[in-house]
mmCIF file of C-alpha atoms in Angstrom:
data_model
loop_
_atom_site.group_PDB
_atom_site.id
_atom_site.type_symbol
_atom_site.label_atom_id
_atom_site.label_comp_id
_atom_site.label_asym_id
_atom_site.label_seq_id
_atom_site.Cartn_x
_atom_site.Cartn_y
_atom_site.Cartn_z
ATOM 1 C CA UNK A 7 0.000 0.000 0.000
ATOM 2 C CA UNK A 8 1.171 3.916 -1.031
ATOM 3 C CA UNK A 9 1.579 6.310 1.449
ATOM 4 C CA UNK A 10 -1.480 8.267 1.016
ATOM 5 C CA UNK A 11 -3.789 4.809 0.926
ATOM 6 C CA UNK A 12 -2.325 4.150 4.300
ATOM 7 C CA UNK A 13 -2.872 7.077 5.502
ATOM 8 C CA UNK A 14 -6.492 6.989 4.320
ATOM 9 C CA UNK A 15 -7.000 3.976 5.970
ATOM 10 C CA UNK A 16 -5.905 5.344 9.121
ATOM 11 C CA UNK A 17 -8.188 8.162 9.128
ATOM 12 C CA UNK A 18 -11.067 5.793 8.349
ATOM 13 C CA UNK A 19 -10.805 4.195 12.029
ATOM 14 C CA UNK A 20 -10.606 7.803 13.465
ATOM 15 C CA UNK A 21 -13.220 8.681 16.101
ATOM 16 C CA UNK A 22 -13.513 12.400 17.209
ATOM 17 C CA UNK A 23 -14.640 10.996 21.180
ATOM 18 C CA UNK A 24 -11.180 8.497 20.897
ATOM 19 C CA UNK A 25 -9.260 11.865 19.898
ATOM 20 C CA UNK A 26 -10.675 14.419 22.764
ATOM 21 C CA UNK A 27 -10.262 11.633 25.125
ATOM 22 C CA UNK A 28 -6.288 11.074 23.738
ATOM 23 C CA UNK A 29 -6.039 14.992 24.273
ATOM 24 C CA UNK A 30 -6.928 14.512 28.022
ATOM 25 C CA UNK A 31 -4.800 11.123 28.538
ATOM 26 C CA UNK A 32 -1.330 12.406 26.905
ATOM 27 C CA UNK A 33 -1.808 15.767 29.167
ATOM 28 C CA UNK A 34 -1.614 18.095 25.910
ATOM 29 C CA UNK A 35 -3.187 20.961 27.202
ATOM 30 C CA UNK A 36 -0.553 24.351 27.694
ATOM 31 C CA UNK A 37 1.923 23.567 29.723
ATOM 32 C CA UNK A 38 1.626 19.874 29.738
ATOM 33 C CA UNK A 39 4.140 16.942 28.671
ATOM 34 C CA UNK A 40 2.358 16.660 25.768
ATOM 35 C CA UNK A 41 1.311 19.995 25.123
ATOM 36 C CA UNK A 42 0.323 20.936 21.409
ATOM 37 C CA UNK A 43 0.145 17.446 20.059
ATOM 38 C CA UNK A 44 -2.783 16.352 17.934
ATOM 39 C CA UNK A 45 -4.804 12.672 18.025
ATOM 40 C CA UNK A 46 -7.166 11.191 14.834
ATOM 41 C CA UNK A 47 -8.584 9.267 17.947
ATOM 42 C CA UNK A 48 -7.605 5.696 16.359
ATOM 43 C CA UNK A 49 -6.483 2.854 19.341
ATOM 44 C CA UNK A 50 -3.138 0.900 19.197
ATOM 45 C CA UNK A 51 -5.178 -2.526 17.945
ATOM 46 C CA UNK A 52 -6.074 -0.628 15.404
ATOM 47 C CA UNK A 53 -3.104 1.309 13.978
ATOM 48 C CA UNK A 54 -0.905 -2.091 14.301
ATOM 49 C CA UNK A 55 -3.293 -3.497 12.175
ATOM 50 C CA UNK A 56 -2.284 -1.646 9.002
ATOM 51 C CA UNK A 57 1.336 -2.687 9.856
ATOM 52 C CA UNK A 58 1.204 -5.419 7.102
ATOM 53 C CA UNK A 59 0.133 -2.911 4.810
ATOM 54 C CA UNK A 60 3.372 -0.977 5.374
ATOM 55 C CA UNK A 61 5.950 -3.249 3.978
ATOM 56 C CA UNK A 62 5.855 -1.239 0.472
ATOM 57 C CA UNK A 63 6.594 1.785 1.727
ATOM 58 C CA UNK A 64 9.715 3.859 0.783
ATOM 59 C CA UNK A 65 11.882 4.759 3.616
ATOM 60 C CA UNK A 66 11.179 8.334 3.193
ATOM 61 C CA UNK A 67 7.825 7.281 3.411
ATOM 62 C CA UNK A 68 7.909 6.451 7.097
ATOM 63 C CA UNK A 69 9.795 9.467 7.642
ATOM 64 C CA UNK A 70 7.156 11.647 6.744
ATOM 65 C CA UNK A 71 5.035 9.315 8.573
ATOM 66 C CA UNK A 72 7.202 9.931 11.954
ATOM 67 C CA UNK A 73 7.477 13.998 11.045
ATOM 68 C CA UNK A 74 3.723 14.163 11.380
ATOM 69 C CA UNK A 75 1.593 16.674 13.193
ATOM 70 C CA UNK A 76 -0.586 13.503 14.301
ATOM 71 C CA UNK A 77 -0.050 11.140 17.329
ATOM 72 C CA UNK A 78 -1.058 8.073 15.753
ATOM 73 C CA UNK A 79 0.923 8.418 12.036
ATOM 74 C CA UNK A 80 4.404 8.902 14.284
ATOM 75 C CA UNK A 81 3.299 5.402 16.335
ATOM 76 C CA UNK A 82 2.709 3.732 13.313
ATOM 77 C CA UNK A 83 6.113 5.219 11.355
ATOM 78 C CA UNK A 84 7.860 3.496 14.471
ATOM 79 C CA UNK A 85 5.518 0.551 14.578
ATOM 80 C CA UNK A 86 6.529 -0.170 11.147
ATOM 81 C CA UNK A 87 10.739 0.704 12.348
ATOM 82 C CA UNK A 88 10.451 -1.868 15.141
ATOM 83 C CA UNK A 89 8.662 -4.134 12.159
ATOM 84 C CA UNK A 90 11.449 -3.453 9.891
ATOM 85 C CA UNK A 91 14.142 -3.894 12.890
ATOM 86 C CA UNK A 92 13.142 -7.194 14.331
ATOM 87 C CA UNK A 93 12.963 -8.588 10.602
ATOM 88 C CA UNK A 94 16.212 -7.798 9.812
ATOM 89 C CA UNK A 95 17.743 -9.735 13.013
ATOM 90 C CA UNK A 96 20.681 -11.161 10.765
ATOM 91 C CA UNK A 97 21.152 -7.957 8.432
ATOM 92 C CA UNK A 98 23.491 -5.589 10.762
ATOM 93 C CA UNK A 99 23.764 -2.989 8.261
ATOM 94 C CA UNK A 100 20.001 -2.885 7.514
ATOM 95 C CA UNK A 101 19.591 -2.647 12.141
ATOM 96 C CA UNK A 102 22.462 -0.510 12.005
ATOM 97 C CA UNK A 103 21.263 2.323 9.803
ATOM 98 C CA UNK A 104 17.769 2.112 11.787
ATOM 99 C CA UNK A 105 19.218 2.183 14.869
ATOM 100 C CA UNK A 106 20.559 5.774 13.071
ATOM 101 C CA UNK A 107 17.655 6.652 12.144
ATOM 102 C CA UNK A 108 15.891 6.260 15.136
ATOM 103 C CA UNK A 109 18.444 8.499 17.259
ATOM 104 C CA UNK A 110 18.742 11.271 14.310
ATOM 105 C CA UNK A 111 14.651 11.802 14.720
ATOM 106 C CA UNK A 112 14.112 11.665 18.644
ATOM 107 C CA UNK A 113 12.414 15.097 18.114
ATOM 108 C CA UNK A 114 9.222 13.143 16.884
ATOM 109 C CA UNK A 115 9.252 10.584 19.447
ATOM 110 C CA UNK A 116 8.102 12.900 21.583
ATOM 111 C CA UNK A 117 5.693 11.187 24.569
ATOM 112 C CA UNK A 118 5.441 8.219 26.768
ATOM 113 C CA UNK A 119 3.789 5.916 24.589
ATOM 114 C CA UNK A 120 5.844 6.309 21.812
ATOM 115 C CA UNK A 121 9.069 6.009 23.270
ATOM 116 C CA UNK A 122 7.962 2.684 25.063
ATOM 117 C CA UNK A 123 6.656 1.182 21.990
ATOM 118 C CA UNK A 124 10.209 1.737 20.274
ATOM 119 C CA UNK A 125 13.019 2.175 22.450
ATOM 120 C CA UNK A 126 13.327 -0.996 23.551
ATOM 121 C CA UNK A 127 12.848 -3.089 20.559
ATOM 122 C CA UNK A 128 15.044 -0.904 18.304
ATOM 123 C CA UNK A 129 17.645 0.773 21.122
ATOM 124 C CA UNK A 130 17.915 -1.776 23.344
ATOM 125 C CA UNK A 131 18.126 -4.845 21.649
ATOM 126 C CA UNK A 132 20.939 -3.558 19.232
ATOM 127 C CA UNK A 133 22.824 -2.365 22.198
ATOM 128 C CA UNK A 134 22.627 -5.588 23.817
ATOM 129 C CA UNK A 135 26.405 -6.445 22.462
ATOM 130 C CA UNK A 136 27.310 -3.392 22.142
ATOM 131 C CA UNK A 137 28.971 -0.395 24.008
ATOM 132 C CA UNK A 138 26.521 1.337 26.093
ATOM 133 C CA UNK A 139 27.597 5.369 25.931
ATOM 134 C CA UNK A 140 24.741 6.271 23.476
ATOM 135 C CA UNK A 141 22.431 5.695 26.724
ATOM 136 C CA UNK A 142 24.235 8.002 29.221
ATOM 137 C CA UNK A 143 24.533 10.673 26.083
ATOM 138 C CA UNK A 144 20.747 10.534 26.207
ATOM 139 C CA UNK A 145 20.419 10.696 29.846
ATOM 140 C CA UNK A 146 22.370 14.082 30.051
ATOM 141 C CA UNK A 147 20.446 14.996 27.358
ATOM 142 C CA UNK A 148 17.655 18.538 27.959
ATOM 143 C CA UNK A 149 15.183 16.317 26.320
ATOM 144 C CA UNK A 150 12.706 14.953 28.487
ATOM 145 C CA UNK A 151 11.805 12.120 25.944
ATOM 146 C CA UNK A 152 15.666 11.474 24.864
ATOM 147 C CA UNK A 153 15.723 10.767 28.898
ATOM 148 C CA UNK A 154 12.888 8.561 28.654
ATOM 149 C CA UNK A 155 14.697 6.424 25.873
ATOM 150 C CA UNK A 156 17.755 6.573 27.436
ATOM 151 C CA UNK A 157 15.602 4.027 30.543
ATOM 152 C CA UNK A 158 13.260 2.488 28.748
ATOM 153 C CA UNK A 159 15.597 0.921 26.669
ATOM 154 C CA UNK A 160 17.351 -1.006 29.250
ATOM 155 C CA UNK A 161 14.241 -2.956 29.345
ATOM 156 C CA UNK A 162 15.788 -5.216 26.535
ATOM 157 C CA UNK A 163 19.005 -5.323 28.527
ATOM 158 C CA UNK A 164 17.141 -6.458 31.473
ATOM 159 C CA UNK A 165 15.464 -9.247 29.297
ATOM 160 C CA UNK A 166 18.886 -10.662 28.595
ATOM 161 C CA UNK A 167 19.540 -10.406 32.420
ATOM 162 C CA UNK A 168 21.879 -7.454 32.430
ATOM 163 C CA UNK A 169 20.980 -4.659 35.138
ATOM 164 C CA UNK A 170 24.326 -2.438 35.549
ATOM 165 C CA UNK A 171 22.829 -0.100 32.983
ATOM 166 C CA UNK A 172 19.455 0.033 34.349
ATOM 167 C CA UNK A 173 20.537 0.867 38.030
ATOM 168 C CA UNK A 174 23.333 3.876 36.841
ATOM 169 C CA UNK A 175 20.604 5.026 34.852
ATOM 170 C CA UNK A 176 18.343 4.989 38.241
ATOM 171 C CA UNK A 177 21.179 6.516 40.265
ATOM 172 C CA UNK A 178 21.223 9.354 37.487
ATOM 173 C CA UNK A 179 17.950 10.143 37.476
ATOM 174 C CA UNK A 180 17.016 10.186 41.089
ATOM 175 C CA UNK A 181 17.134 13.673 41.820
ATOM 176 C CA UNK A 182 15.185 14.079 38.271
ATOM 177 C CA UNK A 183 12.187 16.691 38.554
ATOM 178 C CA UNK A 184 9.541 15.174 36.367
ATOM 179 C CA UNK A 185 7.369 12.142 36.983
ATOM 180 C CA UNK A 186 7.362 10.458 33.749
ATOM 181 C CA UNK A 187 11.073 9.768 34.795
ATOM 182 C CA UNK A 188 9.881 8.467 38.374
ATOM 183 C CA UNK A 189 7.966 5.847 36.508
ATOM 184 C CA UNK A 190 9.878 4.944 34.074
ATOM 185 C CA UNK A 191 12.566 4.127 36.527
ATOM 186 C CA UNK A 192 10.782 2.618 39.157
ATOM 187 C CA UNK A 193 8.973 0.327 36.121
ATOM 188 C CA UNK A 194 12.577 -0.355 35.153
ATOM 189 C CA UNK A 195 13.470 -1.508 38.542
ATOM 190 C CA UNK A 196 10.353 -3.609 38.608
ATOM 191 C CA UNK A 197 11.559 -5.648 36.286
ATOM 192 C CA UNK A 198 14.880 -5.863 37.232
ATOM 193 C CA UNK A 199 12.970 -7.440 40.508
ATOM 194 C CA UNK A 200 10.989 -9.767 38.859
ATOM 195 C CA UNK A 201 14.373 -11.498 37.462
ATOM 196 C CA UNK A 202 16.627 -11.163 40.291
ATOM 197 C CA UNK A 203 14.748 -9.325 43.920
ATOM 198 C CA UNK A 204 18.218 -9.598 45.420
ATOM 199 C CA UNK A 205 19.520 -6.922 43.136
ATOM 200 C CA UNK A 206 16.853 -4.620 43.496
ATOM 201 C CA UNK A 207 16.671 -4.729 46.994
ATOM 202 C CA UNK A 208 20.509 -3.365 47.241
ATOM 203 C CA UNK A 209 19.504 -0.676 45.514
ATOM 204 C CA UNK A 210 16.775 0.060 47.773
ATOM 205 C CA UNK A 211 18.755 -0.174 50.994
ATOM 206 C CA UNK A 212 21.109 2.106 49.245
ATOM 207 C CA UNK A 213 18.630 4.643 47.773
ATOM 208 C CA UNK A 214 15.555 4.072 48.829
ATOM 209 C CA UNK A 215 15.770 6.882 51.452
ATOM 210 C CA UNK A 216 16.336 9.620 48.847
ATOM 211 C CA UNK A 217 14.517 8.017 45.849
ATOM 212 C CA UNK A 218 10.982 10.012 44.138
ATOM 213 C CA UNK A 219 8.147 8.062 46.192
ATOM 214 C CA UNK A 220 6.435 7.822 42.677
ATOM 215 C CA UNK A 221 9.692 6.032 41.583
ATOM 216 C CA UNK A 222 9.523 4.161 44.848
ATOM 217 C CA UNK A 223 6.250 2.611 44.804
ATOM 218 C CA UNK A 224 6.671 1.704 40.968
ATOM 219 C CA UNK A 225 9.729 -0.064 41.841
ATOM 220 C CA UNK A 226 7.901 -1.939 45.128
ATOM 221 C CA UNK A 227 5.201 -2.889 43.903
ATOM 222 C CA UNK A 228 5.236 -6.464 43.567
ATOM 223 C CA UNK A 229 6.229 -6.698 47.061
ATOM 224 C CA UNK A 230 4.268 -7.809 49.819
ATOM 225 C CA UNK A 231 2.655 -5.342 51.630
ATOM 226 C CA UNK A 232 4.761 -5.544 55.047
ATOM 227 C CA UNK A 233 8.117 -5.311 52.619
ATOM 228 C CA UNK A 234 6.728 -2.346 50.515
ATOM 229 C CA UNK A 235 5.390 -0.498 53.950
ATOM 230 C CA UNK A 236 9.150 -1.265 55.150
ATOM 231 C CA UNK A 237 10.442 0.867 52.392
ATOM 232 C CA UNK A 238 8.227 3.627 51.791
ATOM 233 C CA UNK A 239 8.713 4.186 55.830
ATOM 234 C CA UNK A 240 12.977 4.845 54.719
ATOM 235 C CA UNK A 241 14.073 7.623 55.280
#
């Protein structure tokens, strides 16, 4: 399918209620996170379902897609990246020269949803051999979503059972002023508990005192309730 059939066919699942409510949800209003950013109102079932229909399109195609003024053509641009990504698992060059891609246009991947639908799967799974600078450079970044990447792309890492990354990040981003970052750390932490509670609990005796209580209670939450009063009670 062309570019502007795809696009047509997105637009034909759009509902104005979906869209006001998507306003409201992704905090767009002045001011906000998301502030300025315009929904078709079309669900995530529904946009990965014209995924298939992608495979035709030119690379400059998706581009355009990911440039967009609208929410749901940017998910799908990196739907169809993560698409073309995971396909190529034994072409380097081909994950390589996403993996570019994806860093040279983190302007567009600009809110929650969109960086957790990508980072990992692109990101973090080619860093998973691979020298792991690119993630503090995004850390450090003044981009609140480059931060966001920078995190939630250690969710691959923590997959393949390696945490270093995911607790410097944590230790980084502790003092960090915006709650987006809370969760996405103490989500990252989660899971670092579900594979090994040992490690996560030495980061808690060692930072739970001073950590974001959001970040906190994200990262306890799976505990039992005794264990998670324990630590929200530190000091």
């Amino acid at each position: 399918m062309q570019l502007p059939a795809l696009r047509q066919e997105l637009r034909r699942f759009a509902g104005p209620e979906a869209a006001a409510g998507a306003l409201r949800f992704f905090k767009t209003g002045p001011g906000e996170y998301g502030a300025g950013d315009q929904f078709l109102g079309v669900t995530v079932p529904q946009t990965r379902s014209l995924l298939p229909a992608s495979d035709a399109l030119s690379e400059a195609d998706v581009l355009t897609l990911l440039r967009s003024e609208w929410h749901e053509e940017r998910l799908l641009a990196l739907l169809i990246f993560v698409r073309r990504f995971t396909r190529a698992a034994h072409d380097e060059p081909t994950r390589a020269h996403l993996v570019k891609l994806y860093l040279a246009n983190t302007a567009w991947i600009n809110n929650w949803d969109l960086v957790d639908s990508s980072a990992p799967q692109i990101l973090g799974t080619w860093l998973l051999a691979r020298d792991r600078q690119v993630l503090y450079r995004l850390a450090k970044s003044k981009s609140l979503w480059e931060q966001r990447i920078a995190i939630i792309a250690t969710q691959a890492l923590i997959r393949a059972g390696q945490f270093a990354d995911t607790l410097a990040l944590c230790e980084h981003f502790l003092p960090h002023p915006h709650d987006l970052i809370h969760k996405a750390c103490g989500w990252m932490l989660r899971e670092v508990g579900k594979r090994d509670g040992a490690v996560l609990r030495r980061f808690l005796q060692q930072h739970a005192g001073r950590m974001p209580r959001t970040m906190l209670r994200y990262a306890i939450e799976k505990f039992s309730p005794t264990e998670r009063q324990h630590y929200l009670a530190t000091d």
